[in-house]
CSV table of C-alpha atoms and ligand atoms in Angstrom, one decimal:
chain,number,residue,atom,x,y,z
M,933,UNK,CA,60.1,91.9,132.5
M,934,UNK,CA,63.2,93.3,132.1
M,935,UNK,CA,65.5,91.9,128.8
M,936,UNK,CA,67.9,90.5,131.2
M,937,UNK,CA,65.9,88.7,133.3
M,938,UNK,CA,64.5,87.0,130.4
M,939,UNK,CA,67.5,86.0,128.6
M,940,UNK,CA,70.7,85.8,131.1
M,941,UNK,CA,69.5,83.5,133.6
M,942,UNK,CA,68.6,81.1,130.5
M,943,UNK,CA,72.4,81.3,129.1
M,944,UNK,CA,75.4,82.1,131.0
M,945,UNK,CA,77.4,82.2,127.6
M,946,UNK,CA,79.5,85.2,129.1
M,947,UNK,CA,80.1,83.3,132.4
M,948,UNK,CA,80.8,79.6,131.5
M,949,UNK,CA,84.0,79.9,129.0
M,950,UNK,CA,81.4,80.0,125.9
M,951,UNK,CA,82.0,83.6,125.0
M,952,UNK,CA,85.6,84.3,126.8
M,953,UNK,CA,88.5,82.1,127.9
M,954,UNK,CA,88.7,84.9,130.7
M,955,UNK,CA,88.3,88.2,131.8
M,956,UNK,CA,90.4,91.6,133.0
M,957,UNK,CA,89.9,93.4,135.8
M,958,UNK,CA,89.5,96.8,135.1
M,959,UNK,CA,90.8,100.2,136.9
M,960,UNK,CA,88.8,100.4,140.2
M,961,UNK,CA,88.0,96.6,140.7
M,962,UNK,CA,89.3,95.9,143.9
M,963,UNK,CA,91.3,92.9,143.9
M,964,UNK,CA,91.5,91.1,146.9
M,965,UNK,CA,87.6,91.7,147.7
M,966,UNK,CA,87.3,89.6,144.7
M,967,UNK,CA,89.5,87.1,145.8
M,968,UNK,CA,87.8,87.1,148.8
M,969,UNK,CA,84.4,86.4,147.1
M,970,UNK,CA,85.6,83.3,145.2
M,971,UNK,CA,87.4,84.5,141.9
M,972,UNK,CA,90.8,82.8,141.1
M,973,UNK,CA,93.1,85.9,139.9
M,974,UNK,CA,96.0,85.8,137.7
M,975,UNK,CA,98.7,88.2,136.5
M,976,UNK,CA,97.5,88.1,132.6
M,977,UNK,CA,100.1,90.9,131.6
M,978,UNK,CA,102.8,93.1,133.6
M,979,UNK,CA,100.1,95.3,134.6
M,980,UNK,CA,96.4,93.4,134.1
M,981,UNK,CA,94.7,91.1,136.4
M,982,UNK,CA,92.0,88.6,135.0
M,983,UNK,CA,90.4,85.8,136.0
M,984,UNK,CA,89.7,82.4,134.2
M,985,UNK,CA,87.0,81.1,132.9
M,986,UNK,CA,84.1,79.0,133.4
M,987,UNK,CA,83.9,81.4,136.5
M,988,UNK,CA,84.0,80.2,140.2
M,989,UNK,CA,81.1,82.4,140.6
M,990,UNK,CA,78.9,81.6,137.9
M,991,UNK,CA,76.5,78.9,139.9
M,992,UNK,CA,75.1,77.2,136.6
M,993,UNK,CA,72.3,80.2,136.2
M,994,UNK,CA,73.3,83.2,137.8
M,995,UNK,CA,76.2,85.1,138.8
M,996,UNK,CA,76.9,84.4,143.2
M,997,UNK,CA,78.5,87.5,143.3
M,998,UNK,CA,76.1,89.7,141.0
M,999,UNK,CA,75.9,93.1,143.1
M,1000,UNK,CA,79.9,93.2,143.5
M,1001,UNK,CA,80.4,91.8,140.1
M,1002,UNK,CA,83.9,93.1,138.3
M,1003,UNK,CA,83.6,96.5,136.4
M,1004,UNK,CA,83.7,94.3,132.9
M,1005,UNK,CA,81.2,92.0,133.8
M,1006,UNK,CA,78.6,94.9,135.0
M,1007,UNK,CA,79.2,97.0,131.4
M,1008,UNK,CA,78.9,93.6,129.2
M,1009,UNK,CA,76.0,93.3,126.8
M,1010,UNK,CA,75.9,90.8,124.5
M,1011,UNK,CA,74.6,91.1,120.9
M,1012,UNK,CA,71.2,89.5,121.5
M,1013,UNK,CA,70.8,91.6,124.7
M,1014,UNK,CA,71.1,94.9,122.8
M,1015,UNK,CA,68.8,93.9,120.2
M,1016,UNK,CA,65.7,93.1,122.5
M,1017,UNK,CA,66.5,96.1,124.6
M,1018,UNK,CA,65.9,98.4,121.5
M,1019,UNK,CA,62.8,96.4,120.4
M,1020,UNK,CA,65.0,94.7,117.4
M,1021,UNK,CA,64.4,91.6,118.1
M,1022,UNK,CA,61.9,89.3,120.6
M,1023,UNK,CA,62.6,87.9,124.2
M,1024,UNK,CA,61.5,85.0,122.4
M,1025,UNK,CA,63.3,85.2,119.0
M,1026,UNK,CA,66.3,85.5,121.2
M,1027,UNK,CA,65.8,82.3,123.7
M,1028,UNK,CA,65.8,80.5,120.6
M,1029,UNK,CA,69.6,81.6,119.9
M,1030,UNK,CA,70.3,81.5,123.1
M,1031,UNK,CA,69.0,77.2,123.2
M,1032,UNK,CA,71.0,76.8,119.9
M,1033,UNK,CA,74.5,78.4,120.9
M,1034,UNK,CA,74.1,76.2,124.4
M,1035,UNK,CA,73.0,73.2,122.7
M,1036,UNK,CA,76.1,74.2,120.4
M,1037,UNK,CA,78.5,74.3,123.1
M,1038,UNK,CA,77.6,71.5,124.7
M,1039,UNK,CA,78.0,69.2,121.8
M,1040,UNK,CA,81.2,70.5,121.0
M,1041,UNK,CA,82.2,69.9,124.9
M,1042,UNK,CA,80.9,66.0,124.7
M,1043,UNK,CA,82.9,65.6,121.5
M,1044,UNK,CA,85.7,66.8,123.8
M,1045,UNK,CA,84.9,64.3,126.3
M,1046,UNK,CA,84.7,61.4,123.7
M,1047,UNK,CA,88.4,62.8,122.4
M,1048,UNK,CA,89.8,62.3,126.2
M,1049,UNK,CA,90.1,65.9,127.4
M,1050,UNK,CA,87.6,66.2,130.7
M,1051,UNK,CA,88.7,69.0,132.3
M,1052,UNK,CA,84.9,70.8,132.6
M,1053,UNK,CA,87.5,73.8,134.5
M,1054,UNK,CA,88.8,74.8,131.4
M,1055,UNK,CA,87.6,77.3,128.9
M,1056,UNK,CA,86.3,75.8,125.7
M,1057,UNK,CA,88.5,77.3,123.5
M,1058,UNK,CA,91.5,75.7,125.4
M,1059,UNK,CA,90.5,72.6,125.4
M,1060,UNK,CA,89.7,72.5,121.6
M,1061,UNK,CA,92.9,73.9,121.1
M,1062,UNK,CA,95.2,71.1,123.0
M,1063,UNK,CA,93.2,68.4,121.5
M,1064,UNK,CA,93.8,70.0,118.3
M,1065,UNK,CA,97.0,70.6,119.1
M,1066,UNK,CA,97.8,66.8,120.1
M,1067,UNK,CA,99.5,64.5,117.7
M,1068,UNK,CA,97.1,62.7,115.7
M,1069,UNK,CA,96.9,59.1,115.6
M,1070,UNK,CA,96.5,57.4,112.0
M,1071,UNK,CA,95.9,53.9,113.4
M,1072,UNK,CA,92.5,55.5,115.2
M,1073,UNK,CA,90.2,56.6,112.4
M,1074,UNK,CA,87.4,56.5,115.1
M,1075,UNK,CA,88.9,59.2,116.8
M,1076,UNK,CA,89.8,61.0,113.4
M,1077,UNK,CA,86.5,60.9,112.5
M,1078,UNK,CA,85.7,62.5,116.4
M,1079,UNK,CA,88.3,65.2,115.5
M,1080,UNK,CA,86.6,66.1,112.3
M,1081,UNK,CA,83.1,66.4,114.1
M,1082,UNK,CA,84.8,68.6,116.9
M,1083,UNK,CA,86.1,70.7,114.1
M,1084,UNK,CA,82.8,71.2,112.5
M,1085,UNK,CA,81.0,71.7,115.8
M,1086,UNK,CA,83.6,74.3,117.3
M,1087,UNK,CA,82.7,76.3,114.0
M,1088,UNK,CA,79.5,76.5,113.7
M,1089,UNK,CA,79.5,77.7,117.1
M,1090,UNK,CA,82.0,80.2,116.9
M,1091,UNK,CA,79.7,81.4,113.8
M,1092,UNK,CA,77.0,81.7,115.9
M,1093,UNK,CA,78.7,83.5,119.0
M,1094,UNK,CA,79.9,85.8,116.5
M,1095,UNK,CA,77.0,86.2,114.5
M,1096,UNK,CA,74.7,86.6,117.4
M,1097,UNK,CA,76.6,87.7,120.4
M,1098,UNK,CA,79.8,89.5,119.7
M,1099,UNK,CA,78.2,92.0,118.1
J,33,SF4,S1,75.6,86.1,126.7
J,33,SF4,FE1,74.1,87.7,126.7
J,33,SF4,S2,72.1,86.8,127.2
J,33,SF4,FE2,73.8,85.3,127.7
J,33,SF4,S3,74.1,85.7,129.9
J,33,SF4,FE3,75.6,86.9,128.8
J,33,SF4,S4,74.6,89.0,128.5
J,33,SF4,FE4,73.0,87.5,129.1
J,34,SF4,S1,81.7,87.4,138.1
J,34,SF4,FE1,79.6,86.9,137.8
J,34,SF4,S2,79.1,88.1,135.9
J,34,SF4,FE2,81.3,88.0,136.0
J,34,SF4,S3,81.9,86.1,134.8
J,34,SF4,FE3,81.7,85.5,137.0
J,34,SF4,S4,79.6,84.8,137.1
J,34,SF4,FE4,79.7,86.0,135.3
């Protein structure tokens, strides 16, 4: 079996707002076509394109739109990907990773939840960052306490996406 097989349809990191807030189109994407097949463009600069994620396309496992996937997404490998392809490290030895940056994620996004902000549209790192950014209530040390365990979570994870992924 190929690496990807094994590992991407078991993560989805790149694709759910894990691993990027969003992503640019690059020269020879063609725009509209990928309008047309369910990405939400927006003008991220004067002159670059990029789309938001989690990704309309992104079904959960797998990518809907995989064969006419944007040039960025076709040339991304992550960390762990590279490593099993050159026999560095197991299919297996990377699953694990894969189960503790998800199980990561997730516990950061329920702590999320718990603070009030719901929006499962909205990258990760946004939605830490405008509960962070919110004024903090003294009189709640329940949801003080939450803040500090979001803190804590979003860090280790970040430790891990950039220990394992992003590079
Ligand atoms: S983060 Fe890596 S293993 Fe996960 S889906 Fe993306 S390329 Fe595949
Ligand atoms: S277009 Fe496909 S590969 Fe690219 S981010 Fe969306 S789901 Fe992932």
């Amino acid at each position: 079996m190929k690496s990807i097989d094994a590992l991407c349809p078991n993560c989805g990191l790149c694709c759910d707002s894990t691993l990027f807030a969003d992503v640019e189109l690059r020269a020879g994407d063609d725009a509209k076509r990928l309008k047309r097949l369910g990405l939400t463009l927006h003008q991220k600069t004067k002159t670059k394109l990029a789309f938001s994620q989690p990704c309309a396309c992104f079904d959960g496992k797998l990518c809907r739109i995989y064969a006419e996937r944007p040039k960025r997404c076709g040339l991304f490998e992550c960390g762990l990907l590279k490593r099993v392809e050159v026999g560095e490290m197991s299919a297996h030895a990377a699953l694990k990773k894969i189960t503790s940056a998800k199980n990561q994620a997730e516990q950061a996004r329920g702590l999320l939840r718990s603070l009030g902000q719901r929006d499962e549209r909205m990258a990760l790192t946004h939605r830490y960052a405008g509960v962070m950014a919110s004024p903090m209530d003294f009189s709640k040390p329940e949801e003080m306490e939450l803040r500090g365990e979001l803190m804590l979570a979003v860090n280790d994870l970040m430790t891990q996406l950039q220990r394992d992924f992003l590079r």
